mmCIF file of C-alpha atoms and ligand atoms in Angstrom:
data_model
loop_
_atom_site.group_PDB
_atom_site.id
_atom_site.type_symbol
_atom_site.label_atom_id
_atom_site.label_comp_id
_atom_site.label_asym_id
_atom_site.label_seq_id
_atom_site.Cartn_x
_atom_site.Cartn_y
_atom_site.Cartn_z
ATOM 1 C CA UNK A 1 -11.566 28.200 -83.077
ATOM 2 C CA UNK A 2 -8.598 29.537 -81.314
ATOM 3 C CA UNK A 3 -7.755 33.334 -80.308
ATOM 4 C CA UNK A 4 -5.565 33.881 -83.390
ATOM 5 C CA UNK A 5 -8.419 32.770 -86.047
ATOM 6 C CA UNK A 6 -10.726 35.463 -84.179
ATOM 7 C CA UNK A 7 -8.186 37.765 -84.254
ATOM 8 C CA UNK A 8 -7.994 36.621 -88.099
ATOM 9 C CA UNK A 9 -11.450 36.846 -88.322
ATOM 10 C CA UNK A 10 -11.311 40.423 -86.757
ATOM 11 C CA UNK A 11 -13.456 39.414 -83.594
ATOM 12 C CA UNK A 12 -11.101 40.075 -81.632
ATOM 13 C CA UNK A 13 -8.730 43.446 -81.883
ATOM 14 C CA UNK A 14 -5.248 43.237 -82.684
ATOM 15 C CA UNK A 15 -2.385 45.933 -83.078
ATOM 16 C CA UNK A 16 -1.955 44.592 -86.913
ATOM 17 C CA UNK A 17 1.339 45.069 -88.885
ATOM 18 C CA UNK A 18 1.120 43.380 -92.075
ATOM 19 C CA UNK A 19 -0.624 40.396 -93.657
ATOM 20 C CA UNK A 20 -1.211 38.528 -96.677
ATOM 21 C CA UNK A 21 -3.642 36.160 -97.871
ATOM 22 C CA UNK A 22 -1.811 32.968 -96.375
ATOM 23 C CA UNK A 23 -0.831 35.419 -93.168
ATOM 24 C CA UNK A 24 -0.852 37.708 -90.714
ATOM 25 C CA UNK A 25 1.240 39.631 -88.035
ATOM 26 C CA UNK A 26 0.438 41.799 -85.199
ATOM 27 C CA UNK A 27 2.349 43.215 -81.922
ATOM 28 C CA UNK A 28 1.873 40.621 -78.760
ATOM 29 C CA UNK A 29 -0.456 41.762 -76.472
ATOM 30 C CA UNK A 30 2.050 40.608 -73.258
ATOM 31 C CA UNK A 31 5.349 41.229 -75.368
ATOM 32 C CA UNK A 32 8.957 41.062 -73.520
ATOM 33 C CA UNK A 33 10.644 43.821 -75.758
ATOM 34 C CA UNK A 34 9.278 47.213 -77.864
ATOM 35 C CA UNK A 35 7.823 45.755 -81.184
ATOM 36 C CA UNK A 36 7.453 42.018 -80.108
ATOM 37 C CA UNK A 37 5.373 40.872 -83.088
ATOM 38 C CA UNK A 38 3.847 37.516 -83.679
ATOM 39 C CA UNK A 39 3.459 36.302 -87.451
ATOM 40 C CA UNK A 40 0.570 33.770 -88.379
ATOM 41 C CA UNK A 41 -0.359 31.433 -90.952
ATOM 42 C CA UNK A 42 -4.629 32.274 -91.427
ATOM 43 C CA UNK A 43 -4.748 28.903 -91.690
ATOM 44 C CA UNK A 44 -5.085 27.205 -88.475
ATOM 45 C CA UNK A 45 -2.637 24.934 -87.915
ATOM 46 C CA UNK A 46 -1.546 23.663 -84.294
ATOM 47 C CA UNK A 47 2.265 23.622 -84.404
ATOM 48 C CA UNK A 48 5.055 25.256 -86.794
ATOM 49 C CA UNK A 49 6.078 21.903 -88.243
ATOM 50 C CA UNK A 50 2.548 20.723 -88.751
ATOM 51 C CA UNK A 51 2.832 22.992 -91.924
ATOM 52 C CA UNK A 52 3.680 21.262 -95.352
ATOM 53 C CA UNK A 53 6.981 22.535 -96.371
ATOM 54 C CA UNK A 54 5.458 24.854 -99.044
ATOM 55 C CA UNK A 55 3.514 26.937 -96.425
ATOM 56 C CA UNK A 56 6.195 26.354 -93.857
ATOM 57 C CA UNK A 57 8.680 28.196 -96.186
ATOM 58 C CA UNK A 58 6.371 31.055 -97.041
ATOM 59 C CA UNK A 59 5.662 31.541 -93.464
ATOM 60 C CA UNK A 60 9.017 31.616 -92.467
ATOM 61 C CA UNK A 61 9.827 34.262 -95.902
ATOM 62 C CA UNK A 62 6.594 35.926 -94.727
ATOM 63 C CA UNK A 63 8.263 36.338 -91.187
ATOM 64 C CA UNK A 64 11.571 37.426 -92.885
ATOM 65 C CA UNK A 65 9.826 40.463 -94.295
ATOM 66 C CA UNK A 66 8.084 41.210 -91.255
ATOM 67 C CA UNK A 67 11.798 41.122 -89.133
ATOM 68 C CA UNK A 68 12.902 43.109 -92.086
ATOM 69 C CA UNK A 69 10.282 45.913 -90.896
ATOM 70 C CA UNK A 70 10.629 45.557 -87.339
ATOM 71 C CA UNK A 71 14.680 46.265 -87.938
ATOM 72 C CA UNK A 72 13.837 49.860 -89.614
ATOM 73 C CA UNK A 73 10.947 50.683 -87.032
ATOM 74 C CA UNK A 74 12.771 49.943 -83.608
ATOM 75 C CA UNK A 75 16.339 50.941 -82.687
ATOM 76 C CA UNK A 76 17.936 46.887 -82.202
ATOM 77 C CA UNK A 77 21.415 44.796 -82.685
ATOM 78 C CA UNK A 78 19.508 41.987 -84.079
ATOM 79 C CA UNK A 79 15.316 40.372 -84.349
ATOM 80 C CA UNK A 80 15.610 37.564 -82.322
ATOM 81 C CA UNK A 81 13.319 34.539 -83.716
ATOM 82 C CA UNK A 82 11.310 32.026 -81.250
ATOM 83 C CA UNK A 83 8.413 29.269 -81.376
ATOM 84 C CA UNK A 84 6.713 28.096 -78.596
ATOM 85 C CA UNK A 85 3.286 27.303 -78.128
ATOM 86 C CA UNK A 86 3.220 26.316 -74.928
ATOM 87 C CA UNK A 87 -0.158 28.490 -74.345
ATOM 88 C CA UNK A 88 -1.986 29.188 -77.876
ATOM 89 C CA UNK A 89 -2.303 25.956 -80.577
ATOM 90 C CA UNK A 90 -1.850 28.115 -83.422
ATOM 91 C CA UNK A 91 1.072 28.110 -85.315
ATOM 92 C CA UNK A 92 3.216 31.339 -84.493
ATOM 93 C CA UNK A 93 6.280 32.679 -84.513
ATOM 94 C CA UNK A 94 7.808 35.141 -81.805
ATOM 95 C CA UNK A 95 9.844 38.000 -83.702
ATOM 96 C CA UNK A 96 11.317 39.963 -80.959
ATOM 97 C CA UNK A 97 13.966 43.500 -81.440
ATOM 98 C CA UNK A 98 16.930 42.423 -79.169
ATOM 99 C CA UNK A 99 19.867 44.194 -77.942
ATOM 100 C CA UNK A 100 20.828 42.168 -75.743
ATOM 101 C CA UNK A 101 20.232 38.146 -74.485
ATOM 102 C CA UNK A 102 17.841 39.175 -71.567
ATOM 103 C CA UNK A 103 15.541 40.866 -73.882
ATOM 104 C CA UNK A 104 14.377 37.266 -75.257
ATOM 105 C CA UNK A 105 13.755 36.035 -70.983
ATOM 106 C CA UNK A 106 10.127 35.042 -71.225
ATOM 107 C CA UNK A 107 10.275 34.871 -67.526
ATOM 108 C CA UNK A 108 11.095 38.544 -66.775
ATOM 109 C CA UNK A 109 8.540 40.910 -66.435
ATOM 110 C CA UNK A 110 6.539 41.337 -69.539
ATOM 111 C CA UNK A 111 6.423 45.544 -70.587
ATOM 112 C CA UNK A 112 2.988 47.375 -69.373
ATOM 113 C CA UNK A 113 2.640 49.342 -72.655
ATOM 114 C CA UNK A 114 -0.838 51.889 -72.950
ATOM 115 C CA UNK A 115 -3.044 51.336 -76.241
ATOM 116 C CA UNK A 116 -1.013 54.674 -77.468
ATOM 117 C CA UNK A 117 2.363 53.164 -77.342
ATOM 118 C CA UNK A 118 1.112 49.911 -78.997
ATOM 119 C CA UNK A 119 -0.708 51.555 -81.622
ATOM 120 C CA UNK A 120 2.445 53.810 -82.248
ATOM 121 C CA UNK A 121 5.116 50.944 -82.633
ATOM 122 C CA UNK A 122 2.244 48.852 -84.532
ATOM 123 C CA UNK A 123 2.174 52.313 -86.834
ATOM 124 C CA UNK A 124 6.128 52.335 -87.368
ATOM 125 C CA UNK A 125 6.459 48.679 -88.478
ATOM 126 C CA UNK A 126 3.304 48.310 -90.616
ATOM 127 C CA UNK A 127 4.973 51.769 -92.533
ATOM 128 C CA UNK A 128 8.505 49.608 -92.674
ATOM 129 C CA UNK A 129 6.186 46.240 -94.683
ATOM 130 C CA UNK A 130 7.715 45.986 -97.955
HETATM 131 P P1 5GP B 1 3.207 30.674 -76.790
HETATM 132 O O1 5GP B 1 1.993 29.913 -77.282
HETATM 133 O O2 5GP B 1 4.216 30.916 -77.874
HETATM 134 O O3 5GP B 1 3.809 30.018 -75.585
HETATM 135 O O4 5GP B 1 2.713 32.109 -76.296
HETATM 136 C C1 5GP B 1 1.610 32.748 -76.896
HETATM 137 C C2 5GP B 1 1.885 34.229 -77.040
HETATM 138 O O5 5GP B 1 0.702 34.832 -77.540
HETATM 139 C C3 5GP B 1 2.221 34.947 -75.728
HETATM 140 O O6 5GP B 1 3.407 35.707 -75.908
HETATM 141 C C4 5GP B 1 1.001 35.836 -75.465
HETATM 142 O O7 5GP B 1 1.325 37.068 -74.869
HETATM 143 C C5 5GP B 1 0.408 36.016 -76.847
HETATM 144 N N1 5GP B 1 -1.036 36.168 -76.826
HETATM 145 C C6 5GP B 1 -1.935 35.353 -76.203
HETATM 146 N N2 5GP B 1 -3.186 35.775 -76.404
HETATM 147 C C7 5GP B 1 -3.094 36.880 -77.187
HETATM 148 C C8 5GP B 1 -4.078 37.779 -77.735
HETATM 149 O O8 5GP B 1 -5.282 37.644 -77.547
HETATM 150 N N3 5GP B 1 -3.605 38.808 -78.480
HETATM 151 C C9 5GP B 1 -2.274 38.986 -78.733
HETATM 152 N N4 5GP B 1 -1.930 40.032 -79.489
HETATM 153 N N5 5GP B 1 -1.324 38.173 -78.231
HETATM 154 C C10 5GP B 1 -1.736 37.129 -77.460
#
């Protein structure tokens, strides 16, 4: 099972900001910006495009509403959109508040956030979920 099904599952703790039935975001626990959010599919799936277009579509809608959120909760120019998976095999995609290029550097510094501020910017988005 990977890290994102137990955090699913609830086995593991998570700063959650909306889900679903089909899936589920929460804040990144090493995030390179204020609200840095990743959005999952329950369903565990190894990469993005492993998804059949149906789910692939409502993820990315799912995600949509989720950017939507993050743009009313934190002060930002634009929510920047990535995929990776370079370290977890579970379909996810990086939503990230930007205002400007640098804030999307993976290789900067990550932000050292306490539980208080993550539980406070996890607060103002989950309030924004429409
Ligand atoms: P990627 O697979 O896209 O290269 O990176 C995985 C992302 O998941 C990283 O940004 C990392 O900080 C985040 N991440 C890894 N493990 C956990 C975890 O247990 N909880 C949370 N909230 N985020 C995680």
């Amino acid at each position: 099972m990977t890290i994102f099904s137990k955090i699913v599952k609830g086995e593991i703790p998570s700063y959650k900001v909306a889900e679903d039935d089909q899936f589920y975001a929460f804040l990144d626990i090493n995030p390179v910006a204020k609200g840095h959010t990743l959005v999952i599919p329950k369903q565990e799936i190894d990469y993005i495009f492993d998804q059949n277009d149906k789910q692939l579509a409502a993820h990315t809608l799912f995600a949509k509403r989720v950017a939507a959120a993050i743009r009313k909760a934190i002060p930002c120019k634009r929510v920047g959109v990535a995929v990776m998976g370079l370290e977890v095999p579970h379909a996810h995609i990086h939503l990230i508040p930007l205002n400007e290029e640098s804030d999307m550097d993976f290789r900067k510094e990550h932000l050292k956030l306490t539980p208080e501020e993550m539980q406070e910017i996890c607060q103002k988005i989950a309030a924004q979920f429409e």
